CSV table of C-alpha atoms in Angstrom, one decimal:
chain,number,residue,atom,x,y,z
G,546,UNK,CA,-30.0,22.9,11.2
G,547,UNK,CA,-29.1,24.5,8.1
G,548,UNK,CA,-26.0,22.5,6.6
G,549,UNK,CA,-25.1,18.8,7.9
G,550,UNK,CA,-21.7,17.6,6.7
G,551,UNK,CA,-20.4,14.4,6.9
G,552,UNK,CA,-16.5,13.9,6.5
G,553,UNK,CA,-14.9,9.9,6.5
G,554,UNK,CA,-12.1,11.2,8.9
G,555,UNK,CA,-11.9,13.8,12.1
G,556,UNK,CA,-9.7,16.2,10.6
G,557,UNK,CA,-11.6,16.2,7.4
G,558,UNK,CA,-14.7,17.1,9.3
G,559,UNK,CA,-12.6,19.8,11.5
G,560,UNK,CA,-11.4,21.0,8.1
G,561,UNK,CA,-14.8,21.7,6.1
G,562,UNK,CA,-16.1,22.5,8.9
G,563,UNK,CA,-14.0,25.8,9.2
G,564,UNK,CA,-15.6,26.7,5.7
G,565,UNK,CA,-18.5,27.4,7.2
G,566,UNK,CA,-17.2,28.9,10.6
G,567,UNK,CA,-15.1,31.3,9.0
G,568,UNK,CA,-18.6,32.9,7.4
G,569,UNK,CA,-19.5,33.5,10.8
G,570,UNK,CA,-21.4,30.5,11.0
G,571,UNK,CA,-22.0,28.8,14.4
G,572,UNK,CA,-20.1,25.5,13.5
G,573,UNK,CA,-19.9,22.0,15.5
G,574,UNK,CA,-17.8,18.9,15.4
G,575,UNK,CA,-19.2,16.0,16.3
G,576,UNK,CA,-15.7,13.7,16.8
G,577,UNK,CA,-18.3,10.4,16.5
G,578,UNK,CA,-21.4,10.1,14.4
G,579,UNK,CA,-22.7,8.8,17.8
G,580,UNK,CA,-21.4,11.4,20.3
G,581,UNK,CA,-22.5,14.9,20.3
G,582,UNK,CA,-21.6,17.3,23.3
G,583,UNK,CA,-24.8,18.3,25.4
G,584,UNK,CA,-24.0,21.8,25.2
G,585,UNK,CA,-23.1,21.7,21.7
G,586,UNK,CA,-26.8,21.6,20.5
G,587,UNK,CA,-28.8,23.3,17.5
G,588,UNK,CA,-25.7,24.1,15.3
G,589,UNK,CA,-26.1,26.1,11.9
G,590,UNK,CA,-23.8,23.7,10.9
G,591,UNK,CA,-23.3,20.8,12.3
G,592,UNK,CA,-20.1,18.5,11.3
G,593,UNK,CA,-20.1,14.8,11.9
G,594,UNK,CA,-17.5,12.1,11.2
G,595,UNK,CA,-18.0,8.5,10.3
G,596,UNK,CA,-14.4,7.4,10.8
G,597,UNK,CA,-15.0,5.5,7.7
G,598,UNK,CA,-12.1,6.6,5.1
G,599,UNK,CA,-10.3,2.8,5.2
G,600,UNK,CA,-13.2,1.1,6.5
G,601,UNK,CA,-14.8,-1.9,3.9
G,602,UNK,CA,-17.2,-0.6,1.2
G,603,UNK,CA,-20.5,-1.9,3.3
G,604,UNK,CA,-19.9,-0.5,6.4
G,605,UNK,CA,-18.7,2.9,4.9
G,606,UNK,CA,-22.3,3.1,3.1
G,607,UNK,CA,-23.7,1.8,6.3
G,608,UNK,CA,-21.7,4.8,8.5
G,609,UNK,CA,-22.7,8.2,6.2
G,610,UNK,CA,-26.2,6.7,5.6
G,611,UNK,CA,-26.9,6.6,9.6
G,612,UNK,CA,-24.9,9.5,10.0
G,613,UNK,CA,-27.8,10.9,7.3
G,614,UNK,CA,-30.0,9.1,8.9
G,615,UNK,CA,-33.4,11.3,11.1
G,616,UNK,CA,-31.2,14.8,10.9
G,617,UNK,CA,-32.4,17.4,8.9
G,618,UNK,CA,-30.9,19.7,7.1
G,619,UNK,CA,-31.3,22.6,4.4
G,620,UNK,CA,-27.9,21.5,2.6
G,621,UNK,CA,-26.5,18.4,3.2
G,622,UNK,CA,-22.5,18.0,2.2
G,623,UNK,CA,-20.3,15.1,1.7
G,624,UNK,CA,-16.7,15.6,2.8
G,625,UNK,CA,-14.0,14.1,0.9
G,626,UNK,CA,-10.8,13.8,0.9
G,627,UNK,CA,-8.8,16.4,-1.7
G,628,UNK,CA,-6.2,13.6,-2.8
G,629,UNK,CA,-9.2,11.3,-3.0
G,630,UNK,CA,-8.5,8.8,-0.4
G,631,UNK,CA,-10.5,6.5,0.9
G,632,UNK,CA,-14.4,5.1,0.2
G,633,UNK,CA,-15.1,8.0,-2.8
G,634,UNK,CA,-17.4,6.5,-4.6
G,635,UNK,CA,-19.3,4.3,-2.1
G,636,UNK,CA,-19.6,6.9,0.1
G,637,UNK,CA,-21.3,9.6,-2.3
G,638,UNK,CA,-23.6,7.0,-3.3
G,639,UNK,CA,-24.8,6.0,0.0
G,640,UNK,CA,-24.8,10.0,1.0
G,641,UNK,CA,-27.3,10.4,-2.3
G,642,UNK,CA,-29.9,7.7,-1.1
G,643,UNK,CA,-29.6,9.0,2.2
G,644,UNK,CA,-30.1,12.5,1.6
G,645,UNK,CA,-32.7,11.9,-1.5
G,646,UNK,CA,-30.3,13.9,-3.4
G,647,UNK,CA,-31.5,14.5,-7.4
G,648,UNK,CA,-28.0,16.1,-8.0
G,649,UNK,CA,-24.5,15.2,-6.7
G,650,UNK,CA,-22.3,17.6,-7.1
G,651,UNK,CA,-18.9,17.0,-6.7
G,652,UNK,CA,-15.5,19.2,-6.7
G,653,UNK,CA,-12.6,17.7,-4.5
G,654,UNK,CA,-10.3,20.3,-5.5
G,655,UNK,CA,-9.0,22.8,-2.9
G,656,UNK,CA,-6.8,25.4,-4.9
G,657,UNK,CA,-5.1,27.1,-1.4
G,658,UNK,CA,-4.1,23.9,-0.3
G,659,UNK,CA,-2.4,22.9,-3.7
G,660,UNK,CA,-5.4,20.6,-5.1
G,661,UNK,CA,-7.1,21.2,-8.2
G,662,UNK,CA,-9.0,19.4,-11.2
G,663,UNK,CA,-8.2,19.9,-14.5
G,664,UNK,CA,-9.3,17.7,-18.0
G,665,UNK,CA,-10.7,15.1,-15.5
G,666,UNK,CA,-6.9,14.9,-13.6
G,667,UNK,CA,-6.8,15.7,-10.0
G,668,UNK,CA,-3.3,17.3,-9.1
G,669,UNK,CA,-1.5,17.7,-6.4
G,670,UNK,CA,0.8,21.1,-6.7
G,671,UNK,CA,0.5,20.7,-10.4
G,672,UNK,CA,1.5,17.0,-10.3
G,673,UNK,CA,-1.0,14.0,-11.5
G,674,UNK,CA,-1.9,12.6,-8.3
G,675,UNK,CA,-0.6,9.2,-9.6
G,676,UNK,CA,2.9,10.9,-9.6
G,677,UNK,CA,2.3,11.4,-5.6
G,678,UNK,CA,2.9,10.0,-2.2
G,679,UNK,CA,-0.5,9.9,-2.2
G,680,UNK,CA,-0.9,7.8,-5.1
G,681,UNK,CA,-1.0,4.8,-2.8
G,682,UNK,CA,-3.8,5.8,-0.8
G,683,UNK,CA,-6.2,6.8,-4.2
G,684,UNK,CA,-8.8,4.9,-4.9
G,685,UNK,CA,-9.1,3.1,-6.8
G,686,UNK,CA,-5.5,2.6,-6.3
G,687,UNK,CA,-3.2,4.8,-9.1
G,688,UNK,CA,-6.3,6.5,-10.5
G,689,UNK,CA,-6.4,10.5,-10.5
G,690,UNK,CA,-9.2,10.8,-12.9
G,691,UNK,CA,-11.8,12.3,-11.0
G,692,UNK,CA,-14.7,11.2,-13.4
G,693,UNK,CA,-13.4,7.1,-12.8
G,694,UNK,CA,-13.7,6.9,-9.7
G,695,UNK,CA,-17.8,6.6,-10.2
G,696,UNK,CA,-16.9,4.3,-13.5
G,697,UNK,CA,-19.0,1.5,-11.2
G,698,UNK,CA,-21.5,4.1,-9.9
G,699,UNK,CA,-25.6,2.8,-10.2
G,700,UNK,CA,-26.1,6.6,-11.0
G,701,UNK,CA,-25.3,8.4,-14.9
G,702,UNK,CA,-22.2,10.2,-14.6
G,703,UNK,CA,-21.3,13.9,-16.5
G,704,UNK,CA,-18.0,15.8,-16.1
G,705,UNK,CA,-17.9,19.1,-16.2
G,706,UNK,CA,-14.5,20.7,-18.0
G,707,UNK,CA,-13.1,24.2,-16.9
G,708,UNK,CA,-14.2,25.5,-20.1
G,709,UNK,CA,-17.4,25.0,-18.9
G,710,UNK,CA,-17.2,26.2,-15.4
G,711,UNK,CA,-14.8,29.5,-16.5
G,712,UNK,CA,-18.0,30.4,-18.7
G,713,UNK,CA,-20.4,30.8,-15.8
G,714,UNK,CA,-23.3,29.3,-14.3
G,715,UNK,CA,-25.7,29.4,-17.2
G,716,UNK,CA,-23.3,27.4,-18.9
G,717,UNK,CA,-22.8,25.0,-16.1
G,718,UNK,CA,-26.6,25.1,-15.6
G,719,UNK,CA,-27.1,23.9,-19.6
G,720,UNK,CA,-24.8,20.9,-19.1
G,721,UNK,CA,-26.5,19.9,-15.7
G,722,UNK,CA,-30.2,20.2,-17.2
G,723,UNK,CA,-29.7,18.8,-20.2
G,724,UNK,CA,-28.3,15.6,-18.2
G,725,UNK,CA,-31.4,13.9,-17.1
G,726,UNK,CA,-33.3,13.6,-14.3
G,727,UNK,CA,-33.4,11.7,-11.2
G,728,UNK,CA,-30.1,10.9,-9.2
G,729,UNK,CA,-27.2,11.4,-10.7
G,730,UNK,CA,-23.5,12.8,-10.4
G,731,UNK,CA,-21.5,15.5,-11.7
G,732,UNK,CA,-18.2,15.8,-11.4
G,733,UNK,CA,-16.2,19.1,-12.4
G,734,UNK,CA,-13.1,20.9,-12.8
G,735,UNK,CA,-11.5,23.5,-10.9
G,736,UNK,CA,-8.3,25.4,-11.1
G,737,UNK,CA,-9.1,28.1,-8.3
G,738,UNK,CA,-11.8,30.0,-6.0
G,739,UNK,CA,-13.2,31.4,-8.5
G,740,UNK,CA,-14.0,28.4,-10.4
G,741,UNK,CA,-15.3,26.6,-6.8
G,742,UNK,CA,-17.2,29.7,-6.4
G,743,UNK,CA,-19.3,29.3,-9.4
G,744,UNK,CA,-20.1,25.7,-9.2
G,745,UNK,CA,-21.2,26.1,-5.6
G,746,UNK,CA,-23.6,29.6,-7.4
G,747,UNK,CA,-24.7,27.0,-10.0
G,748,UNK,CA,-25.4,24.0,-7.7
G,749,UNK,CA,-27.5,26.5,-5.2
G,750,UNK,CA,-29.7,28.3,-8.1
G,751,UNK,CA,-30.1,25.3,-10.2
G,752,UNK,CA,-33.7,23.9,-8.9
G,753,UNK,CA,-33.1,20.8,-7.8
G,754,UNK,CA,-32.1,18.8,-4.0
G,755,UNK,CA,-28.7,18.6,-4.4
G,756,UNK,CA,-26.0,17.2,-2.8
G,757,UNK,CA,-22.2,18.8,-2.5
G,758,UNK,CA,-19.5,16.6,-2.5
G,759,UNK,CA,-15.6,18.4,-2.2
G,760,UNK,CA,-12.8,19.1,0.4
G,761,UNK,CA,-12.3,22.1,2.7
G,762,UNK,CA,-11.7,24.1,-0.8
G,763,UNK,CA,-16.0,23.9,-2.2
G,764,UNK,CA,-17.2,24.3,1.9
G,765,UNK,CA,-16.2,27.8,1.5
G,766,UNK,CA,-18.6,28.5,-1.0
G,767,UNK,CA,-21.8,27.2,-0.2
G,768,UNK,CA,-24.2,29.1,0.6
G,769,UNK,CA,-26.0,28.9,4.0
G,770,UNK,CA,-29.8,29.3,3.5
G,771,UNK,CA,-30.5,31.1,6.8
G,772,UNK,CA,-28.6,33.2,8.6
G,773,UNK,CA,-26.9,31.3,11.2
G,774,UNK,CA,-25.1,32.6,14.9
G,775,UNK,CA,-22.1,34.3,14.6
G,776,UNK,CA,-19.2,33.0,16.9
G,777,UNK,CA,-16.6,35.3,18.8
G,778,UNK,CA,-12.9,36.1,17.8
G,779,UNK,CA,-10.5,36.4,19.9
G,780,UNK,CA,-7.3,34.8,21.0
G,781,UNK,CA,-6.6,31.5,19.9
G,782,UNK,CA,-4.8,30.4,23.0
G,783,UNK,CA,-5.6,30.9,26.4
G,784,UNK,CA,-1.7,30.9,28.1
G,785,UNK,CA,-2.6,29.7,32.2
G,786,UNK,CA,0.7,28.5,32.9
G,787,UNK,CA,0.7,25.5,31.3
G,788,UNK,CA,2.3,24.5,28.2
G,789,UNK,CA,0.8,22.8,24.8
G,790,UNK,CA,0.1,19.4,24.4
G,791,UNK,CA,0.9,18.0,20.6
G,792,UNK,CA,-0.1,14.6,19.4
G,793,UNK,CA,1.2,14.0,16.1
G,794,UNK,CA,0.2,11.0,14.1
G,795,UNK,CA,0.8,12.0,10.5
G,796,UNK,CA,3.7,10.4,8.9
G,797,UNK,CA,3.4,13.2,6.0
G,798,UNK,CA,6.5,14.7,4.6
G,799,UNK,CA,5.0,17.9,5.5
G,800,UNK,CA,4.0,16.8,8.9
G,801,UNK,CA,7.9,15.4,9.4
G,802,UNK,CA,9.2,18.4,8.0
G,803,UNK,CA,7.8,20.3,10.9
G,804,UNK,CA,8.4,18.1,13.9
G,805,UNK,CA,12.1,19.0,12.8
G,806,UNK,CA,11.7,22.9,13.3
G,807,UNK,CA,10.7,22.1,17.0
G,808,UNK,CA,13.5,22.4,19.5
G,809,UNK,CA,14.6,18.8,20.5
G,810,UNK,CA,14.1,18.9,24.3
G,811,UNK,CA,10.1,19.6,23.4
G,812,UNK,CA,10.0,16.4,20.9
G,813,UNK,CA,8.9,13.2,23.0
G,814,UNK,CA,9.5,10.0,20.6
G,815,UNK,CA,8.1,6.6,21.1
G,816,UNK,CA,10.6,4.3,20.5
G,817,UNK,CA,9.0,2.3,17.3
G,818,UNK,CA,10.3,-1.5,18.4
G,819,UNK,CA,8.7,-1.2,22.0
G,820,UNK,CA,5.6,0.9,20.8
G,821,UNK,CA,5.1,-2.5,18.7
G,822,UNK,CA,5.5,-5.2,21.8
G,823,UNK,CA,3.9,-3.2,24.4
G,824,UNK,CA,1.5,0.2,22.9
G,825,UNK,CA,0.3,1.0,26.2
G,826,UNK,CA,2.9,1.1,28.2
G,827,UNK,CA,5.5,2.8,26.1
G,828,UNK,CA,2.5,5.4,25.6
G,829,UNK,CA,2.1,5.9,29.2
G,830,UNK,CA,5.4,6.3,29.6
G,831,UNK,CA,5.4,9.4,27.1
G,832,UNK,CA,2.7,10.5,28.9
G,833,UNK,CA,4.3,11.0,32.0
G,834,UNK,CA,7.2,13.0,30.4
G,835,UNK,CA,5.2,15.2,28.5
G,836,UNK,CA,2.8,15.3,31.8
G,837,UNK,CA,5.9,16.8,33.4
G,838,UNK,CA,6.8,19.0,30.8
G,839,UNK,CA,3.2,20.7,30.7
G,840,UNK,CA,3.1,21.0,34.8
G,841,UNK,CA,6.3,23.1,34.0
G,842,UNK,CA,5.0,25.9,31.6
G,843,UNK,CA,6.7,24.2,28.7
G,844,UNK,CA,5.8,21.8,25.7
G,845,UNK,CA,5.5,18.6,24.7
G,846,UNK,CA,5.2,17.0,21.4
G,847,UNK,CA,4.4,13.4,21.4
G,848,UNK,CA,5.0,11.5,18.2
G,849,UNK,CA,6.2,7.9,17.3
G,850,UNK,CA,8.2,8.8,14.2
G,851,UNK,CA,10.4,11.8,13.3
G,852,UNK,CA,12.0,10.9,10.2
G,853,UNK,CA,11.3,8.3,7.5
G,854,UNK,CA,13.9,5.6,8.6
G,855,UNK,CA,11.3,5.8,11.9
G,856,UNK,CA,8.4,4.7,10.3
G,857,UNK,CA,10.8,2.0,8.1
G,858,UNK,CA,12.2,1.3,11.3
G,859,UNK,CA,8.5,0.6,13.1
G,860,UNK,CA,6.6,-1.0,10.0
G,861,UNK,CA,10.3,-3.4,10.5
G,862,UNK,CA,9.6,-4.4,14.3
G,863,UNK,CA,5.7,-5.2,13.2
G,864,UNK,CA,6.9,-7.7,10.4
G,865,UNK,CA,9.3,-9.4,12.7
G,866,UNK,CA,6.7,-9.6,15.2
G,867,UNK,CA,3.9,-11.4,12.8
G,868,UNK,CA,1.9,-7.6,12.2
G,869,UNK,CA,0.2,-6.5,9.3
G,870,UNK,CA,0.4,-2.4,8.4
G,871,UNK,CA,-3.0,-1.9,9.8
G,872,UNK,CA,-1.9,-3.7,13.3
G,873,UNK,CA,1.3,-1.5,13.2
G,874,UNK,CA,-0.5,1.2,13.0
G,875,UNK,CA,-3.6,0.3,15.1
G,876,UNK,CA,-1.0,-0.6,17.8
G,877,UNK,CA,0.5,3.1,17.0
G,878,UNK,CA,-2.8,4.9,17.3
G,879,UNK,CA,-2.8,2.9,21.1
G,880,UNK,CA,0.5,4.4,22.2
G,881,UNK,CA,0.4,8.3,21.5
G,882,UNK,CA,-3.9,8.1,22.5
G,883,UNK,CA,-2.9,6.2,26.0
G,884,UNK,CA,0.2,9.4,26.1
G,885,UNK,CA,-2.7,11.9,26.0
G,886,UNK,CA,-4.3,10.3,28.5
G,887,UNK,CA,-1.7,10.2,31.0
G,888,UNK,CA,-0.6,13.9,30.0
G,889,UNK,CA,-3.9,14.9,30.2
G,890,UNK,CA,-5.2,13.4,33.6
G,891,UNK,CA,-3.9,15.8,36.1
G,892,UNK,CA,-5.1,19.2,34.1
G,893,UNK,CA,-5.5,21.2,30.7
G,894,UNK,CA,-3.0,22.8,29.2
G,895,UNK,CA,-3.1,26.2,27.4
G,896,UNK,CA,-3.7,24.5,24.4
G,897,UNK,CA,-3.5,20.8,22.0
G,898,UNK,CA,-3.0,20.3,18.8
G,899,UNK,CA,-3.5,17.2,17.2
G,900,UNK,CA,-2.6,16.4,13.4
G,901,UNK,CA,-3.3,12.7,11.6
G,902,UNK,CA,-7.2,12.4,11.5
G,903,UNK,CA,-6.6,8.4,13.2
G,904,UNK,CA,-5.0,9.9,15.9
G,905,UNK,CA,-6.9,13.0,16.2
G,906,UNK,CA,-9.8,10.4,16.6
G,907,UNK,CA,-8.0,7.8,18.7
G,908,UNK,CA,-7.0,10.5,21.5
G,909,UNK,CA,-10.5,12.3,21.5
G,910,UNK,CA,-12.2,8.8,22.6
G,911,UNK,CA,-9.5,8.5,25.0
G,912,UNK,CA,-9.5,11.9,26.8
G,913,UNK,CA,-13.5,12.4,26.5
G,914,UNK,CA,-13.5,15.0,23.5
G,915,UNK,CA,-16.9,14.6,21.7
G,916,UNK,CA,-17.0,17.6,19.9
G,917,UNK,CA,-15.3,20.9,18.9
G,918,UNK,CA,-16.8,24.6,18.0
G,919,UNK,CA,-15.3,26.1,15.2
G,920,UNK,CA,-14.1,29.3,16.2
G,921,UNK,CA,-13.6,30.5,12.3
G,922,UNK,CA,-10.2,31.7,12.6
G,923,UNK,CA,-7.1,29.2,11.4
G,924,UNK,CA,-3.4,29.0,11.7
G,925,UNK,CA,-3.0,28.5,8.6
G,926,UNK,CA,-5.2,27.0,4.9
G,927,UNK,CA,-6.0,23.7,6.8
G,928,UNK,CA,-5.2,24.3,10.0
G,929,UNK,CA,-8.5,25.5,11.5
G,930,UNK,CA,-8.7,26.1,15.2
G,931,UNK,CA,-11.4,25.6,17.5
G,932,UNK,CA,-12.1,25.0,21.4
G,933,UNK,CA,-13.4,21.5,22.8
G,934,UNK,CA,-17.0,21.6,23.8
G,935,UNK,CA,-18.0,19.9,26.9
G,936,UNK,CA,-16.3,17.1,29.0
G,937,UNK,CA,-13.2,17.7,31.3
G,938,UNK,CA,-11.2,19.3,28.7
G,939,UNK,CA,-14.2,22.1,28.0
G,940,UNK,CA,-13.1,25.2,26.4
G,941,UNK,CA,-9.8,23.8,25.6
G,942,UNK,CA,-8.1,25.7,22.5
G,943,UNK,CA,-7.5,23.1,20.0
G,944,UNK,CA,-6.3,23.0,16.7
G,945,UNK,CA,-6.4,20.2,14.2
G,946,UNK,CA,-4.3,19.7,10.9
G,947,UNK,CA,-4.9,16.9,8.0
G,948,UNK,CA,-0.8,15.0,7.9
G,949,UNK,CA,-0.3,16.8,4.6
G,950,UNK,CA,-1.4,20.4,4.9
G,951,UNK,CA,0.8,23.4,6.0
G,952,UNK,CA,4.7,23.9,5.5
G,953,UNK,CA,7.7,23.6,7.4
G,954,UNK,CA,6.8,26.1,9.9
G,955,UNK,CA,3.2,25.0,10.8
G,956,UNK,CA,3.8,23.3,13.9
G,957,UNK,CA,5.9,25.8,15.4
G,958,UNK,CA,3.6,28.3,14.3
G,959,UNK,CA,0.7,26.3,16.0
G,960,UNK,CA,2.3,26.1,19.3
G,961,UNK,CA,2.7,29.7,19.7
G,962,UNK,CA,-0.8,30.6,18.6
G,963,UNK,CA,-1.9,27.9,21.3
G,964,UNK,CA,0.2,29.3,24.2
G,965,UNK,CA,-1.3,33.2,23.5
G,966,UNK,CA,1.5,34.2,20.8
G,967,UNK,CA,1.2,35.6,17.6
C-alpha cells in the first residue's frame, strides 16, 4: 500500500484517515489492528487503530509496533492526538523502531480544528493547553510543550520554531540536516495550512525514511507516492425509511452542547445510577426504545449523559458503589454498545453516527463493524463520513466525530446529512 497510518483511538484513525480520502485516495479503516473487512483489501491507504491512547506504556509500544509489524508501506504515519492525549511519546518511539524510521517528524497541530503550535506551546483556540479541559488528559499531565513530551525519549530531540517553518523548506531542510544522523525526532511549529503544508514538502524531499507524526491537521498534506483509486461522491445518506441511529459517548462540552440542539423526544438517556449496577440491561433497555424509534422513520440518540451534573451524577453512583473512573466508564462503554446491539438487530438504519472514539470502538465490536471506507466528503472539520465495509451492516452511511470537534450544531447537522438532507 502506499500510506499505513496508525492512530491510538477509532475516531483518531477515522479522522486522519479522511486526510487522505478527501485527495481522492481510496482510504480504509481498520476498527482493530486485528480485524480487517475481506472486501476492504489493497487500500492506498490503509488506517488501523491500536485502541491504545490510555493503555500502559508497554503494551502501547507493544500495539503500534505489531500494528507496524509485516505491512508495508511507502509512508508510514503516526496518528496523534491534537491536544496530546494519551501514550505521545512511547508511541512515536515504538512507531520509529518499527518503521526503521531515520526521521520523526512530528506536528500535532491542526489549525481548522482550533490546534496549533507556537514557541514550543500547543494551544487550544489560542489558549495554552494547560489552561484547558484537556489539560487533564495531557501527557505528561499539565505539560503543553510539545518539545517535553520526548524530554525522556532514547532518540536526540530538535524543535523547529515558526520562524523556521514560515521561511521555507530549505530552511527547514538546514535545521533537519544539520541535526545528525540516525533516528531521531523533530518536533515543529505551526500556526496554519500553510505552515503544515511546508513541513509535510520538507519532510517528503528531504532524503531520508521518515516518519510523520500529527493529527487530522498534517494528514492533509502528505503526499501520496503513487496515485491511488479515486472513491465516488455522492449522497452521504441513503434515507430507506428508517431513521438514524446515534451513539454518543463524548462527555465534551462541545459534544453536550449538541445533544441539546436535538429535539427531546429523539434523546434516549441512560439513567447514570442503574447504567452503574446493571450496564447491560439498562443498555438493552435503550436499545429497544431507540429500536422502536428507527422501525418508525424517526431518530434515536442514545447517550448516558446530557449535561455535566450527569456525568457528576454517574462518576457519584460508581464511588458509592466501590468503582474506580475507568470502571465507571468501562461499565458506560457496556451500556450504550449493548443499546446498539439491540437497536441494530432487527435492520439498518439510513444512517449511524457515533462520536467518543471508546465508544465508537465499544459498539463496532459489538454490531460486527471491522472497518469503514472513507468516502472523502465530511460534515464538517472532523467529522468525516464514511460507509461500513462488510458484515451485516455493509454499506451503512456512518459518520464518526472525536468528543471535542464540531459546534453546537454538529449533531443536528449530522443527522440530516445521514437521513439524505442537506
Amino acid at each position: 500500500m502506499e500510506v499505513l497510518l496508525v492512530a491510538d483511538d477509532l475516531t483518531g484513525a477515522v479522522d486522519a484517515g479522511h486526510g487522505f480520502a478527501r485527495r481522492g485516495h481510496r482510504t480504509v479503516v481498520a476498527v482493530s489492528e486485528r480485524d480487517i473487512a475481506p472486501d476492504a483489501d489493497d487500500p492506498a491507504v490503509l488506517a488501523v487503530n491500536t485502541d491504545s491512547r490510555y493503555a500502559e506504556d508497554d503494551d502501547a509500544r507493544e500495539a503500534v509496533a505489531r500494528a507496524l509489524g509485516g505491512r508495508e508501506a511507502l509512508v508510514v504515519y503516526k496518528k496523534v492526538d491534537s491536544t496530546l492525549r494519551g501514550n505521545v511519546a512511547s508511541e512515536v518511539e515504538a512507531a520509529i523502531e518499527a518503521s526503521d524510521a531515520d526521521l520523526a517528524v512530528v506536528a500535532p497541530a491542526f489549525p481548522a480544528a482550533g490546534r496549533t503550535t507556537r514557541e514550543g506551546i500547543h494551544r487550544v483556540e489560542g489558549r495554552r493547553l494547560s489552561e484547558t479541559g484537556y489539560a487533564d488528559d495531557a501527557n505528561p499531565p499539565g505539560s503543553d510543550r510539545l518539545p517535553a513530551l520526548f524530554e525522556q525519549a532514547r532518540y536526540p530531540v530538535e524543535h523547529v520554531p515558526l520562524e523556521t517553518v514560515a521561511e521555507g523548506v530549505g530552511a527547514i531542510h538546514e535545521v533537519l540536516e544539520s541535526s545528525g544522523e540516525g533516528p531521531r525526532i523533530a518536533t515543529f511549529d505551526a500556526a496554519d495550512d500553510g505552515h503544515l503544508a511546508t513541513i509535510a514538502r520538507a519532510g517528503g524531499e528531504l532524503g531520508e525514511r521518515v516518519l510523520y507524526v500529527g493529527s487530522g491537521g498534517l494528514a492533509a498534506h502528505i503526499a501520496v507516492p503513487e496515485r491511488g483509486v479515486g472513491v465516488a461522491g455522492g449522497a452521504v445518506g441513503s434515507p430507506d425509511g428508517s431513521g438514524v441511529l446515534a451513539v454518543v459517548g463524548s462527555v465534551a462540552d462541545a459534544t453536550l452542547a449538541g445533544i441539546e440542539r436535538v429535539p427531546d423526544s429523539t434523546v434516549i438517556e441512560l439513567d447514570g445510577e442503574e447504567l452503574v449496577a446493571e450496564p447491560e440491561r439498562v443498555g438493552r433497555a435503550a436499545g429497544e426504545r431507540a429500536a422502536a424509534r428507527l422501525a418508525r422513520g424517526e431518530h434515536a440518540l442514545v447517550t448516558a449523559a446530557r449535561s455535566r451534573a450527569d456525568v457528576a451524577a454517574t462518576r457519584d453512583a460508581g464511588a458509592r458503589a466501590g468503582h474506580d473512573e475507568n470502571e465507571v466508564a468501562a461499565r458506560v462503554r457496556r451500556a450504550l454498545a449493548a443499546a446498539a446491539g439491540v437497536a441494530l438487530a432487527e435492520g439498518r438504519p439510513s444512517g449511524l453516527f457515533l462520536t467518543g472514539g471508546d465508544v465508537a470502538l465499544a459498539v463496532c465490536e459489538e454490531v460486527g463493524i471491522d472497518a469503514i471506507r472513507l468516502s472523502g466528503e465530511a460534515v464538517a472539520e472532523g467529522v468525516p463520513c464514511g460507509r461500513v465495509a462488510g458484515g451485516p451492516l455493509s454499506g451503512t452511511p456512518l459518520v464518526t466525530k472525536a468528543g471535542g470537534f464540531g459546534g453546537e450544531s454538529t449533531i443536528v447537522t449530522v443527522l440530516g446529512r445521514l437521513d439524505g438532507g442537506s
